[in-house]
mmCIF file of C-alpha atoms and ligand atoms in Angstrom:
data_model
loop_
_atom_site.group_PDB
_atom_site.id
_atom_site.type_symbol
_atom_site.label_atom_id
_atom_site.label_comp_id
_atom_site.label_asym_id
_atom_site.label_seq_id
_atom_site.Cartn_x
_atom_site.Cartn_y
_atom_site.Cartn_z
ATOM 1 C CA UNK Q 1 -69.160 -55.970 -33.195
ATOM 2 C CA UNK Q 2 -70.390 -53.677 -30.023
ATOM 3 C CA UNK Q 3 -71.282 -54.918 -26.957
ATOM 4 C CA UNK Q 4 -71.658 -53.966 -23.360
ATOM 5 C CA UNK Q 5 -70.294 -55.824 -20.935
ATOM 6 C CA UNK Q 6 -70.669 -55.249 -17.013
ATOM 7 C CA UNK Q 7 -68.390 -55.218 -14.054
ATOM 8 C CA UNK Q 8 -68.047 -54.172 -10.494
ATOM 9 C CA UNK Q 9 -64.690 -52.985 -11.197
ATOM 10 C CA UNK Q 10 -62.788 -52.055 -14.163
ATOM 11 C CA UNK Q 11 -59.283 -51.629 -14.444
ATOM 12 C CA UNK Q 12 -57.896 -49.224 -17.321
ATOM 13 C CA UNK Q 13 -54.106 -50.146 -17.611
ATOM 14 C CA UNK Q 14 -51.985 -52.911 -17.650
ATOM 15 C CA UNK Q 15 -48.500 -52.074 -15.928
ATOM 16 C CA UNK Q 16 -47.943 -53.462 -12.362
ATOM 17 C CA UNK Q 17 -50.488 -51.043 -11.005
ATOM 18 C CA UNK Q 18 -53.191 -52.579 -12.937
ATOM 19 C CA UNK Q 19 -52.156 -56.254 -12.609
ATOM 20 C CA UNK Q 20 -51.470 -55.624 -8.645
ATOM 21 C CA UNK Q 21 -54.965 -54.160 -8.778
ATOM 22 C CA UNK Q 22 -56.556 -57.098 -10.429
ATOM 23 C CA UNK Q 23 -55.212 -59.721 -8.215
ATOM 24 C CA UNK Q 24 -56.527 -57.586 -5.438
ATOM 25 C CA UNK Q 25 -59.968 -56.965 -6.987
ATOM 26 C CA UNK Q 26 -59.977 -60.979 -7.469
ATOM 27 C CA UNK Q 27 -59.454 -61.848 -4.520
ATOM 28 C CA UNK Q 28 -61.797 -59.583 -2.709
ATOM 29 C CA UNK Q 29 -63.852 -61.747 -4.942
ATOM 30 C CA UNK Q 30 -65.431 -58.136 -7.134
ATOM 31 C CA UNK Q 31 -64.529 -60.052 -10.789
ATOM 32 C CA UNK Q 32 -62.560 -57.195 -12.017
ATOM 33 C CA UNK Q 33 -62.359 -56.461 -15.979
ATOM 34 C CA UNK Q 34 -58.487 -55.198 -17.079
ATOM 35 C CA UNK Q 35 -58.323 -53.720 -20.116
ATOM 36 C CA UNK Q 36 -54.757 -53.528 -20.714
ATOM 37 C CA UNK Q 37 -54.669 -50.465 -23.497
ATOM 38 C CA UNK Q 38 -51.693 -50.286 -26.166
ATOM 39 C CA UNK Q 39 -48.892 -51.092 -24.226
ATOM 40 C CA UNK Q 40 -49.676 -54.920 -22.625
ATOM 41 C CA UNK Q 41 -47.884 -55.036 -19.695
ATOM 42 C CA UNK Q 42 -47.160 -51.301 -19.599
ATOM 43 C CA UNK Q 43 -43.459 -49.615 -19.333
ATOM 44 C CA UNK Q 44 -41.512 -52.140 -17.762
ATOM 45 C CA UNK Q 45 -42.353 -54.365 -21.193
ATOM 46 C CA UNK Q 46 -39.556 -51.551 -22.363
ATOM 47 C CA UNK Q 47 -36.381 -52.570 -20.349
ATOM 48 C CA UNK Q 48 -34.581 -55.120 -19.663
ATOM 49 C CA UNK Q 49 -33.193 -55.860 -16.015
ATOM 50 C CA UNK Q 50 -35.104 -54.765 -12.966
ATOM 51 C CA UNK Q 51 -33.263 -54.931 -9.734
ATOM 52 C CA UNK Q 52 -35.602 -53.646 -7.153
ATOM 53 C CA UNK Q 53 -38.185 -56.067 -7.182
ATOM 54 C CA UNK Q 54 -38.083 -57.776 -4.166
ATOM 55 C CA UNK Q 55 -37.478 -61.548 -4.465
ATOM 56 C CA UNK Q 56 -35.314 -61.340 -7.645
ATOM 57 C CA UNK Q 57 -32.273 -59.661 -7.500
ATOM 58 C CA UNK Q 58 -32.460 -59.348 -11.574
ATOM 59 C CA UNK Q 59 -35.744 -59.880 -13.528
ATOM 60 C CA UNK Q 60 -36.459 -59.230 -17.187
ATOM 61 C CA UNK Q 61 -38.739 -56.272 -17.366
ATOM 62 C CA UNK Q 62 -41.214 -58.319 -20.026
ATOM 63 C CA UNK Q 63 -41.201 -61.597 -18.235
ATOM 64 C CA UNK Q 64 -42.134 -59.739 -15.054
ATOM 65 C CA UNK Q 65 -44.986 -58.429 -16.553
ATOM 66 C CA UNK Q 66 -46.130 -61.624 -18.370
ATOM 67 C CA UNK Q 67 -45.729 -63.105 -14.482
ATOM 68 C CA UNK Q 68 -47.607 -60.210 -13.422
ATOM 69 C CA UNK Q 69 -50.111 -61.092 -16.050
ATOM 70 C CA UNK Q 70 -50.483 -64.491 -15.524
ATOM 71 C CA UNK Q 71 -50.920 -64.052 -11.714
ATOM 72 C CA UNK Q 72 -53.618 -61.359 -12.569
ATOM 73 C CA UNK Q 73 -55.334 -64.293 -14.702
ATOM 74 C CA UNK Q 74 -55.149 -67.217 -12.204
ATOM 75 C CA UNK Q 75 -56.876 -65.244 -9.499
ATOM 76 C CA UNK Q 76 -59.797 -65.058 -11.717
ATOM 77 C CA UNK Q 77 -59.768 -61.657 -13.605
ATOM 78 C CA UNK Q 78 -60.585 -60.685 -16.981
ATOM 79 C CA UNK Q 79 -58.129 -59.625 -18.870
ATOM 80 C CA UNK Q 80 -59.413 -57.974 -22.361
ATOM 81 C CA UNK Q 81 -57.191 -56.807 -24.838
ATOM 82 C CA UNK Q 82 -58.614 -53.072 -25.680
ATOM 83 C CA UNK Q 83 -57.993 -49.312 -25.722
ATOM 84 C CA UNK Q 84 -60.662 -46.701 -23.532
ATOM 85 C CA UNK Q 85 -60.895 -43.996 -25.668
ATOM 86 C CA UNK Q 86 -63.558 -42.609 -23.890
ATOM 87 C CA UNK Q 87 -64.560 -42.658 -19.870
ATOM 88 C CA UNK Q 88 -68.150 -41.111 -18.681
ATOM 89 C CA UNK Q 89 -68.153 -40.851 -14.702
ATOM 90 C CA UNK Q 90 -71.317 -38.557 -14.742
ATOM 91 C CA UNK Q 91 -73.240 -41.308 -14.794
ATOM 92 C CA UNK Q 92 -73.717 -44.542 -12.327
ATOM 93 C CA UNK Q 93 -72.575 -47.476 -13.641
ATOM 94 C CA UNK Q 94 -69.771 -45.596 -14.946
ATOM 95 C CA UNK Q 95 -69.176 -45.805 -18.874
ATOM 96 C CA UNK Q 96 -65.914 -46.429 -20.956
ATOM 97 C CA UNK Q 97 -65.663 -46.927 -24.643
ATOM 98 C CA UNK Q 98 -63.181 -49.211 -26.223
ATOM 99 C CA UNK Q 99 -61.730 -48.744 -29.608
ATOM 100 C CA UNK Q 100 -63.254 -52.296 -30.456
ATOM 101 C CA UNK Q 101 -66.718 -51.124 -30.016
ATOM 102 C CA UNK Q 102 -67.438 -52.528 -26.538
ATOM 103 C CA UNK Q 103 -68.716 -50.320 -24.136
ATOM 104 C CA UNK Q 104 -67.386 -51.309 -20.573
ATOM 105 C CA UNK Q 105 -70.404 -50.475 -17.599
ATOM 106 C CA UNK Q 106 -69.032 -50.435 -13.874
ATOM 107 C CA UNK Q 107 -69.863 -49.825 -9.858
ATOM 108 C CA UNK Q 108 -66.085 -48.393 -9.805
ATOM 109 C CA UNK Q 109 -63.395 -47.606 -12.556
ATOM 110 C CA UNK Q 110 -59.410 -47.976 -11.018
ATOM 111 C CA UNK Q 111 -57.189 -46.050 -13.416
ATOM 112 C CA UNK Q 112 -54.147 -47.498 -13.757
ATOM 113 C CA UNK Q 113 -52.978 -45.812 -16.692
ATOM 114 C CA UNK Q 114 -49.035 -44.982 -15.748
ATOM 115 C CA UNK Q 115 -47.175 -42.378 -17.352
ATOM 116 C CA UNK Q 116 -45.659 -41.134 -20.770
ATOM 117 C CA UNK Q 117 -42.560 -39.677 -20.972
ATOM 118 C CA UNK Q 118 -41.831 -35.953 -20.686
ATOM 119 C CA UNK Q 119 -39.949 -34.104 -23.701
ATOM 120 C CA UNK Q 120 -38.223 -30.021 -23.165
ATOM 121 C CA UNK Q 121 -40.443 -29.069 -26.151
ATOM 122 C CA UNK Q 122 -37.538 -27.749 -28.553
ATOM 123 C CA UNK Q 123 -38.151 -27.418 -31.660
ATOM 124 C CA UNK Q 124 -34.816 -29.268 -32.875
ATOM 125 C CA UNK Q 125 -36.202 -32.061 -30.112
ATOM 126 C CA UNK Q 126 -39.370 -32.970 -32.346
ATOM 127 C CA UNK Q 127 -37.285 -32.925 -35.758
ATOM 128 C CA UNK Q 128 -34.338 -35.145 -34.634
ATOM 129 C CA UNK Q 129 -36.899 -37.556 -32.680
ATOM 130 C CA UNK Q 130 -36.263 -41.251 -33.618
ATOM 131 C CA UNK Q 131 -32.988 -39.682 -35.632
ATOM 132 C CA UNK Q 132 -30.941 -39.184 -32.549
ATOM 133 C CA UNK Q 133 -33.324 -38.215 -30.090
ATOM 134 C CA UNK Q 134 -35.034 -40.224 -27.722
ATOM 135 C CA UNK Q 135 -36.585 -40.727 -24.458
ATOM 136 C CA UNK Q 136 -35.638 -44.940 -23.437
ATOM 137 C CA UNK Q 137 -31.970 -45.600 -23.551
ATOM 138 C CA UNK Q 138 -33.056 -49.180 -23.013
ATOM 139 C CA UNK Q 139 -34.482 -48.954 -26.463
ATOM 140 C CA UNK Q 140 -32.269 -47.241 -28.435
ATOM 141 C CA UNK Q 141 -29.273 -47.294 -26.378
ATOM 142 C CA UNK Q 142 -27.790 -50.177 -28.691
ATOM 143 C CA UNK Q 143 -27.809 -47.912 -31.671
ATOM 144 C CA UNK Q 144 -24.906 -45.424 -30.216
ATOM 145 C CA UNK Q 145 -22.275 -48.496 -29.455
ATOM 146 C CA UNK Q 146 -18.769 -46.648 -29.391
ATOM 147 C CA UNK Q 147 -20.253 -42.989 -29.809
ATOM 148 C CA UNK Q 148 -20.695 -40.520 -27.889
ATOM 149 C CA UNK Q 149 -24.166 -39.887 -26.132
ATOM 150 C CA UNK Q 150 -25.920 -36.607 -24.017
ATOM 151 C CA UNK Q 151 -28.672 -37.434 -20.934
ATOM 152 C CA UNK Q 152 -30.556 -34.637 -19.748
ATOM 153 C CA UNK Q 153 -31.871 -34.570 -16.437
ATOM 154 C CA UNK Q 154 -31.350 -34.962 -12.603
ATOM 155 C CA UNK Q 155 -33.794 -37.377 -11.009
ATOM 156 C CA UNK Q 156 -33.646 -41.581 -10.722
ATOM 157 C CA UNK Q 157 -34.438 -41.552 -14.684
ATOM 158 C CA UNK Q 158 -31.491 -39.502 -15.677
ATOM 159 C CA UNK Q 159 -28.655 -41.360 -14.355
ATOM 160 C CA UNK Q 160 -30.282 -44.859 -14.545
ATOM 161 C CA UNK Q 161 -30.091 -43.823 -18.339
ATOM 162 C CA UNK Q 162 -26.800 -42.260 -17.983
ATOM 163 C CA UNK Q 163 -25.614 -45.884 -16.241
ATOM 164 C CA UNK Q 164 -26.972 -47.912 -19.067
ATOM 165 C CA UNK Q 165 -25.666 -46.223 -21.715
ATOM 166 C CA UNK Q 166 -22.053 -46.677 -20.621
ATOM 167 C CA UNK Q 167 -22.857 -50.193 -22.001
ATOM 168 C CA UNK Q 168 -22.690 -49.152 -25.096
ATOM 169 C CA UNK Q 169 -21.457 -45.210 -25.358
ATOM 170 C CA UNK Q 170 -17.456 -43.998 -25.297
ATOM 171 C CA UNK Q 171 -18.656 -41.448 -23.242
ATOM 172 C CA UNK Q 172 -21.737 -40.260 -21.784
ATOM 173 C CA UNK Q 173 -22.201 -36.447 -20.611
ATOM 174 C CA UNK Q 174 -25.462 -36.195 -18.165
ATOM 175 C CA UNK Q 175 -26.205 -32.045 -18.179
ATOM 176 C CA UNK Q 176 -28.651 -30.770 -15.608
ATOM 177 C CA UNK Q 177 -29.843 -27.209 -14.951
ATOM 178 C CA UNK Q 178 -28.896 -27.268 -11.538
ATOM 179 C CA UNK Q 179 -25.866 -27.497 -9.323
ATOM 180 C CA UNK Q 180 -26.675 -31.360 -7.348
ATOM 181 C CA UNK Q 181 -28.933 -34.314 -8.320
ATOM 182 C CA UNK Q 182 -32.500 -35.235 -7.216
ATOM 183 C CA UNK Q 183 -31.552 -39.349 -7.763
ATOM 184 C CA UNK Q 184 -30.941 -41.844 -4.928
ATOM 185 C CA UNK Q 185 -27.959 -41.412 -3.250
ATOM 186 C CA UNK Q 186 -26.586 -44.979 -4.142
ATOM 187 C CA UNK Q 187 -26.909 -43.895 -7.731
ATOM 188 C CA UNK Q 188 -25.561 -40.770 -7.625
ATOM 189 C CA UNK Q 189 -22.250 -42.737 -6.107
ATOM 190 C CA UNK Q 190 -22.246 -44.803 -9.376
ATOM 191 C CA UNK Q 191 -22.630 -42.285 -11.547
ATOM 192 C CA UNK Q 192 -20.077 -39.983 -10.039
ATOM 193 C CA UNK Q 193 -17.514 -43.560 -10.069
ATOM 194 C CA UNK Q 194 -18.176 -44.193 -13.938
ATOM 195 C CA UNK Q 195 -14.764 -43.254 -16.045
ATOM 196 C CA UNK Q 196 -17.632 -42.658 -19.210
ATOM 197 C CA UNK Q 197 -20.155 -40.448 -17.375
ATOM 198 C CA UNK Q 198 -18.930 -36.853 -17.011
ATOM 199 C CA UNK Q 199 -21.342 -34.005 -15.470
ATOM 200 C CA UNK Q 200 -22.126 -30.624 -16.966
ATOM 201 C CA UNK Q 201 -23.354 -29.246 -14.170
ATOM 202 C CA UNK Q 202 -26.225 -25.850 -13.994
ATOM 203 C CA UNK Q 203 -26.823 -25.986 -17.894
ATOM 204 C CA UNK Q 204 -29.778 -26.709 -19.734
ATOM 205 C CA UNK Q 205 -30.259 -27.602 -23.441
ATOM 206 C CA UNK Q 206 -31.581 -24.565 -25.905
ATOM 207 C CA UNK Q 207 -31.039 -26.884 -29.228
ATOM 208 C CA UNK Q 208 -30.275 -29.781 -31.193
ATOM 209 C CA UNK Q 209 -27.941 -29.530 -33.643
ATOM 210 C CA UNK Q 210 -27.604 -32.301 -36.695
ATOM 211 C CA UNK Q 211 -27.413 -32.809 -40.481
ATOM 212 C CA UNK Q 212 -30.436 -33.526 -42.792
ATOM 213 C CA UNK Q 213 -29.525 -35.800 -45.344
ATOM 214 C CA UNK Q 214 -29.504 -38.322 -43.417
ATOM 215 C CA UNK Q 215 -31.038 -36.907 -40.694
ATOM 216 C CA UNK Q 216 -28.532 -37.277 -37.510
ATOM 217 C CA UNK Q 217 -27.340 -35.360 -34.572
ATOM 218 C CA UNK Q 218 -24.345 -34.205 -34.251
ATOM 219 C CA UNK Q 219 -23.769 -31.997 -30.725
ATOM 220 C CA UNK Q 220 -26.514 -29.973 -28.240
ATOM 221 C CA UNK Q 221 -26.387 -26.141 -27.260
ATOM 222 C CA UNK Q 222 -26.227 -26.074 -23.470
ATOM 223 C CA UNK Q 223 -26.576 -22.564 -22.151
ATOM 224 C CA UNK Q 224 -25.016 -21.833 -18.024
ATOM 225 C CA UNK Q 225 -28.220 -21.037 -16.303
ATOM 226 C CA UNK Q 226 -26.265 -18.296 -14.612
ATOM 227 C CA UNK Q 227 -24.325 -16.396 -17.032
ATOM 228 C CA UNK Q 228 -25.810 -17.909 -20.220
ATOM 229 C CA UNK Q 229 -22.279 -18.715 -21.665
ATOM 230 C CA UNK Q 230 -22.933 -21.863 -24.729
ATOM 231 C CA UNK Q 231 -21.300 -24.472 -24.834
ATOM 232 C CA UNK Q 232 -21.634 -27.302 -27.505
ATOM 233 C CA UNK Q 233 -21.733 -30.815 -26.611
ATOM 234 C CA UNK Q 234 -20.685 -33.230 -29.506
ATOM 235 C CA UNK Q 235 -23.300 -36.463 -29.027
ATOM 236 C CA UNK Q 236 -25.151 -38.678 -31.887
ATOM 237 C CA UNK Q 237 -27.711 -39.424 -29.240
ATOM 238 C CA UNK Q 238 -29.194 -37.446 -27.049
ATOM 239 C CA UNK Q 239 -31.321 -38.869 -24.350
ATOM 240 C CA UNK Q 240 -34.270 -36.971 -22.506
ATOM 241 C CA UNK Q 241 -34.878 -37.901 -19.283
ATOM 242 C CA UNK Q 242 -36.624 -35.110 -17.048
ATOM 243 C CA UNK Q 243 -39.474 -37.279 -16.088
ATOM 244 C CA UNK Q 244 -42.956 -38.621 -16.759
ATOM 245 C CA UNK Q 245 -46.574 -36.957 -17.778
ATOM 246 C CA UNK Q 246 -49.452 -38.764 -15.971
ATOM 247 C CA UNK Q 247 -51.990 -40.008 -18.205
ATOM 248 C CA UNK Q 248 -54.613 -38.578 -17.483
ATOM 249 C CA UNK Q 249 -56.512 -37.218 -20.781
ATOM 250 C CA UNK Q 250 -59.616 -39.923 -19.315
ATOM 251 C CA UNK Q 251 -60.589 -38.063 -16.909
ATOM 252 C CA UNK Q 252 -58.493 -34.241 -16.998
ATOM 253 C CA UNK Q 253 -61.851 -32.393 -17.271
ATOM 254 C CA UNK Q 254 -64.119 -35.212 -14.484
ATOM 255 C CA UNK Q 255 -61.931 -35.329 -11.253
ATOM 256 C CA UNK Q 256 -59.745 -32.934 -9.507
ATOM 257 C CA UNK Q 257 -56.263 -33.234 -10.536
ATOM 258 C CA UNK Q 258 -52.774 -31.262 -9.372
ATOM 259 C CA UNK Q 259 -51.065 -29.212 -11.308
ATOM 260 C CA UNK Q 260 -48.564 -31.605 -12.706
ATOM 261 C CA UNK Q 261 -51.955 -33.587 -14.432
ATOM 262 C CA UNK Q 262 -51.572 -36.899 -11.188
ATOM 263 C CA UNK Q 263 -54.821 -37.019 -9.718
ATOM 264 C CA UNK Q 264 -55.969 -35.330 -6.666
ATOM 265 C CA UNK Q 265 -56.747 -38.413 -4.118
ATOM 266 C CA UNK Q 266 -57.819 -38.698 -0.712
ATOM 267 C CA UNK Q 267 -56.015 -40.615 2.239
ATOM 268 C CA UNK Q 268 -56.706 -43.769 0.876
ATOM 269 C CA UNK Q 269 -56.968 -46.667 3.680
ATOM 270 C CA UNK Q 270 -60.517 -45.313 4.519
ATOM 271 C CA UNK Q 271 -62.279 -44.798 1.317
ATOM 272 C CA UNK Q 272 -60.408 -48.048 0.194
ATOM 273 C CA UNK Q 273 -62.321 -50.011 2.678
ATOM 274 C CA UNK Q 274 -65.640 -48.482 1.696
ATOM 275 C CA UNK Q 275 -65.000 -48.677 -1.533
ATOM 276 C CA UNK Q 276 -64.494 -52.555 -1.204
ATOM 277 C CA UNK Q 277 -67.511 -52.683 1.168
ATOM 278 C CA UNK Q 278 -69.328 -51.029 -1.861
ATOM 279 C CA UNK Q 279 -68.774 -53.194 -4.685
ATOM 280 C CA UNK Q 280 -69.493 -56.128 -2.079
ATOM 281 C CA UNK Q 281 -72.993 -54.820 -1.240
ATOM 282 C CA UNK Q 282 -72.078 -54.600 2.544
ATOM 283 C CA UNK Q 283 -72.925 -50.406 2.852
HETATM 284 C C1 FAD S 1 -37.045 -47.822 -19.659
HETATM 285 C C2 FAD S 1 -37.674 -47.935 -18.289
HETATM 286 C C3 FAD S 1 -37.034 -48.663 -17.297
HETATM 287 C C4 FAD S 1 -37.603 -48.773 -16.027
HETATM 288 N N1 FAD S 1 -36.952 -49.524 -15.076
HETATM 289 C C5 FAD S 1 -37.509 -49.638 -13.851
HETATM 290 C C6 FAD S 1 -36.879 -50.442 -12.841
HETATM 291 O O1 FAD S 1 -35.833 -51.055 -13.072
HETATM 292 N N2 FAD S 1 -37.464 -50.516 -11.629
HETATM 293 C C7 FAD S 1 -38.610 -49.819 -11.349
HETATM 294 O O2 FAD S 1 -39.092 -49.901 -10.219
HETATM 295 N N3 FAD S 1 -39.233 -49.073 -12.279
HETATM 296 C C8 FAD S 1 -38.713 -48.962 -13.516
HETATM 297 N N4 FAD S 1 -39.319 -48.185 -14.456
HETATM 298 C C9 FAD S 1 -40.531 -47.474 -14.083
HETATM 299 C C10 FAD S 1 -41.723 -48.429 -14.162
HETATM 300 O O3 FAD S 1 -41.781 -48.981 -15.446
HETATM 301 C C11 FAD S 1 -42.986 -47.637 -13.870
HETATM 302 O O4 FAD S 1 -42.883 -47.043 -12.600
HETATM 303 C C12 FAD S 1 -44.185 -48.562 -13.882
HETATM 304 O O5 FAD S 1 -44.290 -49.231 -15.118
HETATM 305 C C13 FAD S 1 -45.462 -47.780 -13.654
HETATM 306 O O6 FAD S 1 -46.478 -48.716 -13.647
HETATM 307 P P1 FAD S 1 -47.980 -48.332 -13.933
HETATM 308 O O7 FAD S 1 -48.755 -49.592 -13.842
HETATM 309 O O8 FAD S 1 -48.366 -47.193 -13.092
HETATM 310 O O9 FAD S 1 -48.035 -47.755 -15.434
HETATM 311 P P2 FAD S 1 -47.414 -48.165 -16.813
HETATM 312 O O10 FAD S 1 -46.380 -49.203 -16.695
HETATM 313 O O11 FAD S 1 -47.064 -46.866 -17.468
HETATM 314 O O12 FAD S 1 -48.657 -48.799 -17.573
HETATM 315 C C14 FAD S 1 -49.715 -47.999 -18.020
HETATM 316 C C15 FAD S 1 -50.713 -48.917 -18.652
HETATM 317 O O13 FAD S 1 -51.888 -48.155 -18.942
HETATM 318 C C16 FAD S 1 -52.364 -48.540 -20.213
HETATM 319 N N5 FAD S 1 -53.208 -47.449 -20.699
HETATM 320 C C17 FAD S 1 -52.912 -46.121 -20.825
HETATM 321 N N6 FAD S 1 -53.962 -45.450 -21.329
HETATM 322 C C18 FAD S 1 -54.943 -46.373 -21.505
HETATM 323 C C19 FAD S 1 -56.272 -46.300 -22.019
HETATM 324 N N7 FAD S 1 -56.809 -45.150 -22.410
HETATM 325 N N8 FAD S 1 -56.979 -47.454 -22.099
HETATM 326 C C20 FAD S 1 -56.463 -48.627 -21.663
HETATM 327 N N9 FAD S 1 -55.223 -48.746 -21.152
HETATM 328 C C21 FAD S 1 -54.468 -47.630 -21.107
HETATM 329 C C22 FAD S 1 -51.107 -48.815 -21.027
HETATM 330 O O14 FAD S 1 -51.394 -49.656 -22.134
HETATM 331 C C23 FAD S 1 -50.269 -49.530 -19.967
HETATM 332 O O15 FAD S 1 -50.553 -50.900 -19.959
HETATM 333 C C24 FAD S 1 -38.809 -48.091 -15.734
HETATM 334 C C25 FAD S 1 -39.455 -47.374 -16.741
HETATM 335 C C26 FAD S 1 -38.908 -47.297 -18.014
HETATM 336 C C27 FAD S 1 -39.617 -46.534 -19.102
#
């Protein structure tokens, strides 16, 4: 059944950006609206221990977010379960669509929408996805217990993944196209420490190679960035983890965005302030 349904502020997304955004919203008294999309809770709902959240020094990843959740509730937001499909900022109150029918009205729309993960775009990528290719070693890490396993990558992600997987891999091999890593340097230290984890260093993958019946890898093709020289890498798994695409399909053709799809913001204290003063009726 459509309806419309009205709010000073609407919240699109339901990872700890949107919940930290409700209980904010709630308690500036504005009555926010959080429609939480098709991932409740958002990534974290994905993994399993999270040890940087301050006050824990291990959480669950999906009990987190249920806290988060619940928090979100008892300061007095609305929490709807829905997907936008469709955002109109041309017009004031702003209009989103939800894929129940509802149309959502508002004084101010907070995107909260997070982040998908980022694939290299092979080819051999897309055909052995969900066969030996994936982008969450917390998900699918379990499947490659006693095998060997590739990571691709150089940031926080990569060797996180690389880390886990030693739970479960003989041997991990983390290739990256360049010669040092981008990750925290307290990671890096583990990673370089792990007897599994071994580093092919200033390579990057052309292909995935498997078999078909049944569908399974088998090694990668990692060509030296330098003098192109191939070397194969025998994995079942191979794990890609060269970072996150905003998402930002909403509002890509609305707002200004940068080139890597995040949107272009402003220094925020200021505009914050008015913004609250805004949806309070005090400008
Ligand atoms: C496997 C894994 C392990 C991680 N471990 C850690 C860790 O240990 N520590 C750490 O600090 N970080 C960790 N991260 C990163 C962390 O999960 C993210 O930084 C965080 O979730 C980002 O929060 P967010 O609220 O911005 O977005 P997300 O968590 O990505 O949530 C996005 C939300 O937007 C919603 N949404 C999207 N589009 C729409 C739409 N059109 N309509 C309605 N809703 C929509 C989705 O349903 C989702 O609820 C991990 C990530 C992964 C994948």
């Amino acid at each position: 059944m459509s309806a419309t349904r009205h709010t000073r502020v609407l919240i699109i997304g339901s990872g700890p950006a949107g919940y930290t955004a409700a209980v904010y919203a709630s308690r500036a008294m504005l009555e926010p609206i959080l429609v939480q999309g098709i991932q409740p809770g958002g990534q974290l709902t994905i993994t399993t221990d999270v040890e940087n959240w301050p006050g824990d020094a291990s959480v669950m990843g999906p009990d987190l977010m249920v806290r988060m959740e619940n928090h979100a509730r008892e300061m007095g937001a609305e929490i709807i379960s829905d997907h936008i499909s469709d955002l109109d900022l041309s017009q004031r109150p702003f209009r989103a669509s939800g894929d129940t029918g509802t149309t959502y009205t508002a004084d101010a729309v907070i995107l909260a929408t997070g982040a998908q993960a980022r694939w290299l775009g092979l080819p051999s990528e897309e055909h052995f996805k969900g066969f030996g290719v994936s982008a969450c070693a917390t998900c699918d890490g379990f499947f490659y217990r006693g095998q060997e396993v590739v990571v691709i990558g150089g940031g926080n992600t990569a060797v996180e993944e690389a880390l886990f997987l030693t739970n479960f891999a003989s041997k991990v091999t983390l290739i990256h196209r360049r010669d040092s890593l981008r990750a925290e340097k307290i990671m890096q230290d583990r990673l370089f420490k792990h007897p599994k984890i071994e580093v092919l260093w200033n390579h990057e993958v052309d292909e995935v190679i498997g078999t078909d019946a049944p569908r399974g890898v088998e090694a990668v093709k990692a060509r030296h960035v330098e003098t192109g020289a191939i070397t194969e890498v025998p994995c079942k798994g191979f794990f890609v983890a060269i970072g996150h695409a905003p998402a930002s399909e909403l509002i890509k053709d609305q707002l200004k965005l940068h080139s890597g799809g995040y949107v272009w913001v402003e220094p925020m204290a200021r505009p914050a302030r008015r913004l609250v003063a805004f949806l309070r009726r005090e400008v």
